[in-house]
Short mmCIF file of C-alpha atoms and ligand atoms in Angstrom, two decimals:
data_model
loop_
_atom_site.label_atom_id
_atom_site.label_comp_id
_atom_site.label_asym_id
_atom_site.label_seq_id
_atom_site.Cartn_x
_atom_site.Cartn_y
_atom_site.Cartn_z
CA MET A 60 -2.78 -31.76 -2.85
CA THR A 61 -1.54 -29.78 -5.88
CA GLU A 62 0.67 -26.82 -5.08
CA PRO A 63 -1.09 -23.45 -5.81
CA ASP A 64 0.27 -21.45 -8.75
CA ILE A 65 1.55 -18.48 -6.71
CA LYS A 66 2.47 -15.40 -8.75
CA LYS A 67 4.68 -13.42 -6.31
CA GLY A 68 4.33 -9.70 -6.83
CA LEU A 69 1.64 -10.50 -9.42
CA ALA A 70 4.59 -10.70 -11.87
CA GLY A 71 3.31 -11.41 -15.38
CA VAL A 72 -0.32 -11.56 -14.22
CA THR A 73 -2.93 -9.75 -16.33
CA VAL A 74 -5.78 -8.80 -13.98
CA ASP A 75 -7.99 -6.52 -16.07
CA TYR A 76 -8.35 -4.40 -19.19
CA THR A 77 -7.47 -0.72 -19.34
CA ALA A 78 -8.00 1.75 -22.17
CA VAL A 79 -5.76 4.39 -20.59
CA SER A 80 -2.34 3.20 -21.77
CA LYS A 81 -0.56 0.30 -23.40
CA VAL A 82 2.92 -0.75 -22.26
CA ASN A 83 4.48 -3.12 -24.80
CA PRO A 84 7.87 -4.61 -23.78
CA GLU A 85 8.16 -6.51 -27.09
CA THR A 86 8.12 -3.31 -29.12
CA ASN A 87 9.47 -1.25 -26.19
CA SER A 88 6.60 1.19 -26.64
CA LEU A 89 4.14 3.15 -24.51
CA LEU A 90 0.85 4.51 -25.85
CA TYR A 91 -1.41 6.97 -24.00
CA ARG A 92 -4.93 6.39 -25.38
CA GLY A 93 -3.23 5.11 -28.56
CA TYR A 94 -0.66 7.91 -29.03
CA PRO A 95 3.08 7.05 -28.70
CA VAL A 96 4.40 8.93 -25.68
CA GLN A 97 7.37 10.16 -27.71
CA GLU A 98 5.02 11.99 -30.12
CA LEU A 99 3.09 13.52 -27.22
CA ALA A 100 6.32 14.70 -25.54
CA ALA A 101 7.50 16.28 -28.79
CA THR A 102 4.28 18.10 -29.65
CA GLN A 103 1.95 18.58 -26.65
CA SER A 104 1.76 20.56 -23.41
CA PHE A 105 1.31 18.54 -20.22
CA GLU A 106 -2.13 20.16 -19.94
CA ALA A 107 -3.16 18.63 -23.28
CA VAL A 108 -1.86 15.21 -22.19
CA ALA A 109 -3.81 15.41 -18.94
CA TYR A 110 -6.92 16.17 -21.01
CA LEU A 111 -6.16 13.15 -23.26
CA LEU A 112 -5.80 10.79 -20.29
CA TRP A 113 -9.08 11.91 -18.76
CA TYR A 114 -11.26 12.40 -21.85
CA GLY A 115 -9.67 9.84 -24.18
CA GLU A 116 -9.04 12.34 -26.99
CA LEU A 117 -6.61 15.21 -27.50
CA PRO A 118 -8.44 18.53 -26.97
CA THR A 119 -9.45 20.87 -29.77
CA ASP A 120 -8.03 24.39 -29.46
CA ALA A 121 -11.27 25.57 -27.87
CA GLN A 122 -11.40 22.63 -25.45
CA LEU A 123 -7.77 23.18 -24.45
CA ALA A 124 -8.32 26.89 -23.91
CA ALA A 125 -11.24 26.21 -21.58
CA PHE A 126 -9.35 23.43 -19.78
CA VAL A 127 -6.27 25.61 -19.29
CA ALA A 128 -8.31 28.59 -18.08
CA GLU A 129 -9.94 26.38 -15.45
CA GLU A 130 -6.58 24.99 -14.28
CA ARG A 131 -4.90 28.40 -14.17
CA ALA A 132 -7.71 29.85 -12.09
CA ASP A 133 -7.41 27.07 -9.49
CA ARG A 134 -3.66 27.01 -8.77
CA THR A 135 -3.61 28.92 -5.49
CA LEU A 136 -2.66 26.93 -2.39
CA ASP A 137 -5.69 26.81 -0.08
CA GLU A 138 -5.02 28.45 3.30
CA ASN A 139 -6.04 25.38 5.31
CA VAL A 140 -3.71 23.18 3.23
CA LYS A 141 -0.86 25.68 3.70
CA GLN A 142 -1.45 25.59 7.46
CA ALA A 143 -1.43 21.78 7.40
CA ILE A 144 1.85 21.76 5.47
CA ASP A 145 3.32 24.15 8.05
CA LEU A 146 2.37 21.69 10.81
CA VAL A 147 4.40 18.86 9.24
CA PRO A 148 7.93 18.77 10.74
CA LEU A 149 10.76 19.64 8.34
CA THR A 150 12.27 16.29 9.29
CA ALA A 151 9.36 14.53 7.55
CA HIS A 152 9.82 13.43 3.95
CA PRO A 153 8.09 15.66 1.35
CA MET A 154 6.05 12.63 0.25
CA ASP A 155 4.55 12.55 3.76
CA VAL A 156 3.72 16.25 3.37
CA LEU A 157 1.92 15.55 0.08
CA ARG A 158 0.06 12.58 1.57
CA THR A 159 -1.12 14.90 4.37
CA ALA A 160 -1.98 17.82 2.12
CA VAL A 161 -4.03 15.68 -0.30
CA SER A 162 -5.76 14.00 2.61
CA LEU A 163 -6.79 17.37 4.04
CA ALA A 164 -7.88 18.61 0.60
CA GLY A 165 -10.12 15.56 0.39
CA ALA A 166 -11.46 15.95 3.91
CA SER A 167 -12.32 19.57 3.08
CA ASP A 168 -14.15 18.73 -0.15
CA PRO A 169 -17.93 18.51 0.40
CA ALA A 170 -18.16 16.42 -2.79
CA ALA A 171 -15.54 13.93 -1.59
CA PHE A 172 -17.99 11.02 -1.51
CA ASP A 173 -19.74 11.83 -4.76
CA ASN A 174 -18.17 9.11 -6.93
CA SER A 175 -19.90 10.22 -10.11
CA ARG A 176 -17.58 10.68 -13.09
CA GLU A 177 -18.47 14.37 -13.23
CA SER A 178 -17.49 14.84 -9.57
CA ASP A 179 -14.33 12.71 -9.87
CA LEU A 180 -13.30 14.65 -12.96
CA ALA A 181 -13.65 17.91 -11.01
CA LYS A 182 -11.57 16.48 -8.14
CA SER A 183 -8.92 15.25 -10.59
CA LYS A 184 -8.62 18.70 -12.15
CA ARG A 185 -8.37 20.32 -8.71
CA LEU A 186 -5.53 18.03 -7.64
CA PHE A 187 -3.82 18.60 -11.01
CA ALA A 188 -4.05 22.37 -10.46
CA LYS A 189 -3.18 22.38 -6.73
CA LEU A 190 -0.32 19.86 -6.44
CA PRO A 191 2.34 22.16 -7.95
CA ALA A 192 1.72 24.76 -5.22
CA MET A 193 1.89 22.06 -2.53
CA VAL A 194 5.20 20.73 -3.88
CA ALA A 195 6.71 24.16 -4.52
CA TYR A 196 5.72 25.55 -1.12
CA ASP A 197 7.08 22.55 0.77
CA GLN A 198 10.49 22.93 -0.87
CA ARG A 199 10.52 26.68 -0.22
CA ARG A 200 9.55 26.39 3.44
CA ARG A 201 12.42 23.89 3.94
CA ARG A 202 14.75 26.58 2.56
CA GLY A 203 13.26 29.25 4.86
CA GLN A 204 11.60 30.94 1.88
CA GLU A 205 8.10 32.39 1.62
CA LEU A 206 5.21 31.03 -0.49
CA ILE A 207 5.15 32.35 -4.07
CA ASP A 208 1.69 32.85 -5.56
CA PRO A 209 0.94 31.26 -8.93
CA ARG A 210 0.80 33.29 -12.15
CA GLU A 211 -2.06 32.82 -14.59
CA ASP A 212 0.01 34.14 -17.49
CA LEU A 213 2.34 31.12 -17.35
CA ASP A 214 1.67 27.58 -18.59
CA TYR A 215 1.71 24.60 -16.21
CA SER A 216 5.44 23.92 -16.38
CA GLN A 217 6.52 27.57 -16.36
CA ASN A 218 4.24 28.27 -13.38
CA PHE A 219 5.49 25.22 -11.46
CA LEU A 220 9.08 26.43 -11.83
CA TRP A 221 8.04 30.03 -11.05
CA MET A 222 6.36 29.01 -7.77
CA THR A 223 9.39 26.93 -6.80
CA PHE A 224 12.24 29.27 -7.69
CA GLY A 225 10.66 32.72 -8.10
CA GLU A 226 12.02 33.13 -11.64
CA ILE A 227 10.51 32.79 -15.09
CA PRO A 228 12.26 29.61 -16.35
CA ASP A 229 14.45 29.54 -19.43
CA PRO A 230 12.54 27.87 -22.31
CA VAL A 231 15.09 25.01 -22.34
CA VAL A 232 14.31 24.24 -18.69
CA ALA A 233 10.54 24.65 -19.06
CA HIS A 234 10.55 22.30 -22.07
CA ALA A 235 12.59 19.62 -20.26
CA PHE A 236 10.22 19.89 -17.29
CA ASN A 237 7.19 19.55 -19.57
CA VAL A 238 8.71 16.44 -21.16
CA SER A 239 9.31 14.89 -17.71
CA MET A 240 5.69 15.57 -16.67
CA ILE A 241 4.37 13.89 -19.83
CA LEU A 242 6.67 10.86 -19.49
CA TYR A 243 5.82 10.36 -15.79
CA ALA A 244 2.06 10.77 -16.26
CA GLU A 245 0.89 7.22 -16.87
CA HIS A 246 2.17 3.63 -17.01
CA SER A 247 -0.72 1.10 -16.81
CA PHE A 248 -0.96 -1.10 -13.66
CA ASN A 249 2.23 -0.04 -11.86
CA ALA A 250 2.25 -0.47 -8.08
CA SER A 251 0.85 2.98 -7.19
CA THR A 252 -1.80 2.95 -9.90
CA PHE A 253 -2.89 -0.56 -8.95
CA THR A 254 -3.05 0.59 -5.31
CA ALA A 255 -5.39 3.37 -6.40
CA ARG A 256 -7.53 0.87 -8.31
CA VAL A 257 -7.75 -1.51 -5.35
CA ILE A 258 -8.92 1.32 -3.08
CA THR A 259 -11.40 2.52 -5.72
CA SER A 260 -12.74 -1.03 -6.18
CA THR A 261 -14.23 -0.88 -2.65
CA ILE A 262 -16.19 2.26 -3.69
CA ALA A 263 -13.98 4.43 -1.48
CA ASP A 264 -13.46 8.03 -2.65
CA LEU A 265 -10.93 9.41 -5.13
CA TYR A 266 -8.91 11.25 -2.47
CA SER A 267 -8.45 8.04 -0.44
CA ALA A 268 -7.22 6.30 -3.59
CA VAL A 269 -4.75 9.10 -4.39
CA VAL A 270 -3.42 9.16 -0.81
CA GLY A 271 -2.87 5.40 -1.03
CA ALA A 272 -1.11 5.80 -4.36
CA ILE A 273 1.21 8.45 -2.89
CA GLY A 274 2.15 5.97 -0.18
CA ALA A 275 2.96 3.30 -2.76
CA LEU A 276 4.92 5.66 -5.01
CA LYS A 277 7.18 6.75 -2.11
CA GLY A 278 9.06 3.47 -2.04
CA PRO A 279 12.54 3.39 -3.70
CA LEU A 280 11.59 0.31 -5.75
CA HIS A 281 8.97 2.54 -7.42
CA GLY A 282 8.73 6.35 -7.53
CA GLY A 283 11.32 6.92 -4.80
CA ALA A 284 13.96 5.64 -7.24
CA ASN A 285 14.48 9.06 -8.88
CA GLU A 286 15.58 10.48 -5.51
CA ALA A 287 17.67 7.36 -4.86
CA VAL A 288 19.48 7.80 -8.20
CA MET A 289 20.72 11.20 -7.03
CA HIS A 290 21.90 9.74 -3.73
CA ILE A 291 23.91 7.19 -5.73
CA PHE A 292 25.42 9.97 -7.87
CA ASP A 293 26.37 11.85 -4.70
CA GLU A 294 27.93 8.65 -3.29
CA ILE A 295 29.99 7.96 -6.43
CA GLY A 296 31.02 11.59 -6.90
CA SER A 297 32.68 11.35 -10.32
CA ALA A 298 32.98 9.07 -13.35
CA GLU A 299 36.42 7.84 -12.23
CA ASN A 300 34.85 6.30 -9.10
CA VAL A 301 32.12 4.34 -10.91
CA SER A 302 34.01 1.09 -11.37
CA PRO A 303 35.25 0.62 -7.78
CA TRP A 304 31.89 1.81 -6.47
CA LEU A 305 30.05 -0.76 -8.58
CA ASP A 306 32.47 -3.50 -7.48
CA THR A 307 31.49 -2.83 -3.86
CA ALA A 308 27.78 -2.24 -4.51
CA LEU A 309 27.35 -5.44 -6.50
CA ALA A 310 29.38 -7.43 -3.98
CA GLU A 311 26.94 -6.16 -1.35
CA LYS A 312 24.05 -7.20 -3.64
CA ARG A 313 22.71 -3.61 -3.64
CA LYS A 314 19.92 -2.63 -6.02
CA ILE A 315 21.28 0.08 -8.30
CA MET A 316 18.49 2.62 -8.34
CA GLY A 317 17.24 3.81 -11.72
CA PHE A 318 17.93 0.46 -13.37
CA GLY A 319 15.67 -2.49 -14.10
CA HIS A 320 11.93 -2.76 -14.58
CA ARG A 321 9.24 -5.38 -13.89
CA VAL A 322 7.77 -5.06 -17.40
CA TYR A 323 10.51 -3.71 -19.69
CA LYS A 324 13.42 -6.12 -19.87
CA HIS A 325 15.36 -4.52 -22.75
CA GLY A 326 15.12 -0.87 -21.76
CA ASP A 327 12.36 1.52 -20.74
CA SER A 328 10.59 3.09 -23.75
CA ARG A 329 10.65 6.52 -22.10
CA VAL A 330 14.37 6.74 -21.40
CA PRO A 331 15.63 7.98 -24.82
CA THR A 332 13.16 10.91 -24.72
CA MET A 333 14.05 11.89 -21.14
CA LYS A 334 17.77 11.42 -21.84
CA ALA A 335 17.47 13.84 -24.78
CA ALA A 336 15.89 16.36 -22.43
CA LEU A 337 18.68 15.78 -19.91
CA ASP A 338 21.24 16.43 -22.65
CA THR A 339 19.72 19.86 -23.30
CA LEU A 340 19.99 20.63 -19.57
CA VAL A 341 23.61 19.43 -19.45
CA ASP A 342 24.40 21.91 -22.24
CA HIS A 343 22.30 24.68 -20.70
CA TYR A 344 23.90 24.38 -17.26
CA ASP A 345 27.32 23.31 -18.59
CA ALA A 346 27.48 20.08 -16.55
CA PRO A 347 29.92 17.76 -18.37
CA ASP A 348 30.99 16.00 -15.16
CA LEU A 349 27.42 14.96 -14.39
CA ALA A 350 27.03 13.73 -17.95
CA ALA A 351 30.24 11.71 -17.70
CA LEU A 352 29.12 10.11 -14.44
CA TYR A 353 25.70 9.31 -15.94
CA ASP A 354 27.17 7.72 -19.05
CA THR A 355 29.90 5.78 -17.24
CA LEU A 356 27.55 4.27 -14.65
CA GLU A 357 25.05 3.29 -17.35
CA SER A 358 27.60 1.65 -19.64
CA GLU A 359 29.40 -0.14 -16.78
CA PHE A 360 26.20 -1.49 -15.17
CA VAL A 361 24.57 -2.52 -18.45
CA SER A 362 27.75 -4.31 -19.57
CA ARG A 363 28.14 -6.09 -16.22
CA LYS A 364 24.49 -7.02 -15.49
CA GLY A 365 22.55 -6.53 -18.75
CA ILE A 366 19.99 -4.47 -16.77
CA TYR A 367 18.89 -1.24 -18.44
CA PRO A 368 17.99 2.22 -17.12
CA ASN A 369 14.36 3.11 -16.34
CA LEU A 370 12.80 6.56 -16.49
CA ASP A 371 14.01 7.48 -13.02
CA TYR A 372 17.64 7.31 -14.17
CA PRO A 373 17.57 10.37 -16.50
CA SER A 374 14.84 12.13 -14.48
CA GLY A 375 16.81 12.40 -11.24
CA PRO A 376 19.82 14.25 -12.71
CA SER A 377 17.44 16.40 -14.78
CA TYR A 378 15.60 17.64 -11.69
CA ASN A 379 18.94 18.14 -9.96
CA LEU A 380 20.14 20.43 -12.75
CA MET A 381 16.83 22.33 -12.66
CA GLY A 382 17.59 23.12 -9.00
CA PHE A 383 15.07 20.94 -7.18
CA ASP A 384 16.07 19.48 -3.82
CA THR A 385 16.63 15.72 -4.11
CA GLN A 386 13.73 15.01 -1.75
CA THR A 387 11.43 16.96 -4.06
CA PHE A 388 12.00 14.58 -7.00
CA THR A 389 9.32 12.03 -6.09
CA PRO A 390 6.74 14.73 -5.26
CA LEU A 391 7.31 15.92 -8.85
CA PHE A 392 6.45 12.39 -9.95
CA VAL A 393 3.21 12.69 -7.91
CA ALA A 394 2.25 15.98 -9.58
CA SER A 395 2.53 14.23 -12.94
CA ARG A 396 1.17 10.76 -12.11
CA VAL A 397 -1.95 12.16 -10.44
CA THR A 398 -3.31 12.43 -13.99
CA GLY A 399 -2.76 8.73 -14.72
CA TRP A 400 -3.91 7.66 -11.27
CA THR A 401 -7.19 9.57 -11.56
CA ALA A 402 -7.80 8.30 -15.10
CA HIS A 403 -7.52 4.77 -13.72
CA ILE A 404 -9.64 5.60 -10.66
CA MET A 405 -12.47 6.75 -12.93
CA GLU A 406 -12.04 3.67 -15.14
CA GLN A 407 -12.10 1.34 -12.11
CA ALA A 408 -15.10 3.15 -10.60
CA ALA A 409 -17.03 2.54 -13.81
CA SER A 410 -16.21 -1.19 -13.74
CA ASN A 411 -17.28 -1.54 -10.11
CA ALA A 412 -15.51 -4.90 -9.58
CA LEU A 413 -14.05 -5.44 -6.08
CA ILE A 414 -10.36 -6.43 -6.30
CA ARG A 415 -9.80 -9.29 -3.87
CA PRO A 416 -7.22 -12.00 -4.84
CA LEU A 417 -6.82 -15.36 -3.11
CA SER A 418 -4.03 -16.53 -0.81
CA ALA A 419 -2.62 -20.02 -0.20
CA TYR A 420 -2.32 -20.85 3.53
CA ASN A 421 1.02 -22.13 4.80
CA GLY A 422 0.56 -21.49 8.53
CA PRO A 423 -0.02 -24.04 11.36
CA ASP A 424 -2.60 -26.82 10.83
CA GLU A 425 -5.97 -26.34 12.54
CA ARG A 426 -5.60 -26.61 16.34
CA HIS A 427 -7.79 -25.83 19.39
CA ILE A 428 -7.68 -24.09 22.77
CA PRO A 429 -7.01 -26.69 25.52
CA GLY A 430 -10.16 -27.33 27.58
CA TYR A 431 -12.44 -25.29 25.35
CA VAL A 432 -15.88 -26.89 25.08
CA PRO A 433 -18.37 -25.37 22.62
CA ASP A 434 -21.52 -23.95 24.36
CA ALA A 435 -23.87 -26.64 22.96
CA GLU A 436 -21.73 -29.45 24.37
CA ALA A 437 -21.35 -27.62 27.72
CA GLU A 438 -25.18 -27.72 28.35
C1 SDX B 799 9.22 2.71 -11.61
O1 SDX B 799 5.88 -0.64 -12.90
C2 SDX B 799 6.09 0.49 -13.42
O2 SDX B 799 5.63 0.78 -14.53
C3 SDX B 799 6.91 1.47 -12.59
C4 SDX B 799 7.32 2.76 -13.26
C5 SDX B 799 6.13 3.64 -13.56
O3 SDX B 799 6.22 4.47 -14.49
O4 SDX B 799 5.13 3.58 -12.78
O5 SDX B 799 8.03 2.47 -14.45
C6 SDX B 799 8.24 3.56 -12.36
O6 SDX B 799 8.94 2.31 -10.51
C7 SDX B 799 10.49 2.30 -12.30
C8 SDX B 799 11.37 1.36 -11.41
C9 SDX B 799 12.12 2.22 -10.40
N1 SDX B 799 12.83 1.37 -9.44
C10 SDX B 799 14.18 1.28 -9.40
O7 SDX B 799 14.94 1.84 -10.20
C11 SDX B 799 14.71 0.43 -8.26
C12 SDX B 799 15.80 -0.53 -8.75
N2 SDX B 799 15.16 -1.55 -9.60
C13 SDX B 799 14.95 -2.86 -9.02
O8 SDX B 799 14.57 -2.84 -7.68
C14 SDX B 799 14.10 -3.74 -9.93
O9 SDX B 799 14.60 -3.62 -11.20
C15 SDX B 799 12.60 -3.53 -9.98
C16 SDX B 799 11.98 -3.62 -8.65
C17 SDX B 799 12.27 -2.22 -10.60
C18 SDX B 799 12.02 -4.62 -10.87
O10 SDX B 799 12.35 -5.78 -10.29
P1 SDX B 799 11.77 -7.20 -10.80
O11 SDX B 799 11.18 -7.18 -12.13
O12 SDX B 799 10.91 -7.71 -9.72
O13 SDX B 799 13.05 -7.99 -11.00
P2 SDX B 799 13.82 -8.64 -9.81
O14 SDX B 799 13.89 -7.68 -8.65
O15 SDX B 799 13.23 -9.98 -9.59
O16 SDX B 799 15.27 -8.72 -10.43
C19 SDX B 799 15.62 -9.82 -11.25
C20 SDX B 799 17.11 -9.95 -11.03
C21 SDX B 799 17.47 -10.08 -9.54
O17 SDX B 799 18.67 -10.78 -9.47
P3 SDX B 799 18.65 -12.27 -8.82
O18 SDX B 799 18.09 -12.11 -7.40
O19 SDX B 799 17.71 -13.08 -9.71
O20 SDX B 799 20.07 -12.71 -8.86
O21 SDX B 799 17.77 -8.75 -11.47
C22 SDX B 799 18.39 -8.12 -10.35
C23 SDX B 799 17.73 -8.68 -9.11
O22 SDX B 799 18.61 -8.59 -8.00
N3 SDX B 799 18.11 -6.70 -10.45
C24 SDX B 799 18.93 -5.76 -10.01
C25 SDX B 799 18.29 -4.55 -10.30
N4 SDX B 799 17.11 -4.79 -10.89
C26 SDX B 799 17.00 -6.13 -10.98
N5 SDX B 799 20.13 -5.84 -9.40
C27 SDX B 799 20.70 -4.65 -9.07
N6 SDX B 799 20.15 -3.44 -9.32
C28 SDX B 799 18.96 -3.36 -9.93
N7 SDX B 799 18.42 -2.16 -10.17
#
């Protein structure tokens, strides 16, 4: 019998088409609906990029104005969701809070099982508008602080930072945040997006697919890496400690969070853009020690293992400088990636093809219960 061609982790396996984004490791590039992500980060608001992912085209001024007005009017945290968040113990991880909050939002939506594109688009926009308040409130309640209501006079990034910290953000900080939201938004069939597509392929609802994607993103091999990067920085402490710390970590065969990628093997296309944003924050907050630690760990690990940073490496320290709690980092990833996830959910729903791979059996040979006699033979 020929051995089956097992592709562990589906590594290198192309399972379907997508028109949402193109990840090209050969050219180290990432296109959202054909636009290089670097150009989008340099010129667009996150609102405009969300529109692009969902509609396939950048919005006209009139389309963007209508889209933004709708999002700004829907930012308030629903009372039932706030109550649900308050029920989640502070010992729970913020990703568990988000999973719960989105699940309740879905359970409360009378249109939850209307899988039409129009209905899914409306749900996608609601989650896009509501997630910032969920994330901001959860961080504030953990600090013993009250909920801050959204402001309709602020753009997405400014409002997110306002609801979290109660201050109008400096333009440098708001811009860096906007860049991070655009870079995190979409990345083809990554684990959480593919999870969302699998759930959608059974004709389950959009909320179920997003809750599943949140579960997948939580893991430190995926979205949880940005939080894990900060834990590593806290462990190392300063640039001087990088070398001995790496000696120990590599001897223990530890995964160094924020490095490596299943698709990119010579660097993550998004890193230079996020690193440039981090550099503006390092200047703004006067954080040369953090910058030295960042640079030393990168150069030492790349020279020793030839494994390059991924987007989570510059994002973690960036969110740290902005003042977010380390456990809030991956929820920020959710607030951004919900745009990519829902674009893929709508694409998968339109294709209507159940995702169900095969497995090769390597358990015990067929065997039977002693003394069992099938009914027919027993007569
Ligand atoms: C994201 O898919 C996406 O697009 C994801 C994402 C997105 O936008 O959705 O880009 C976001 O998830 C980025 C990745 C964040 N994760 C981390 O930073 C966690 C640390 N990285 C590793 O766990 C690893 O690099 C993976 C999981 C990301 C990718 O692993 P692969 O492609 O499966 O490669 P591998 O684990 O088989 O590693 C190959 C070799 C191994 O050594 P050997 O066992 O062959 O000796 O490289 C080593 C690995 O041990 N290696 C690492 C390493 N990454 C790979 N060793 C130490 N530290 C690392 N970070």
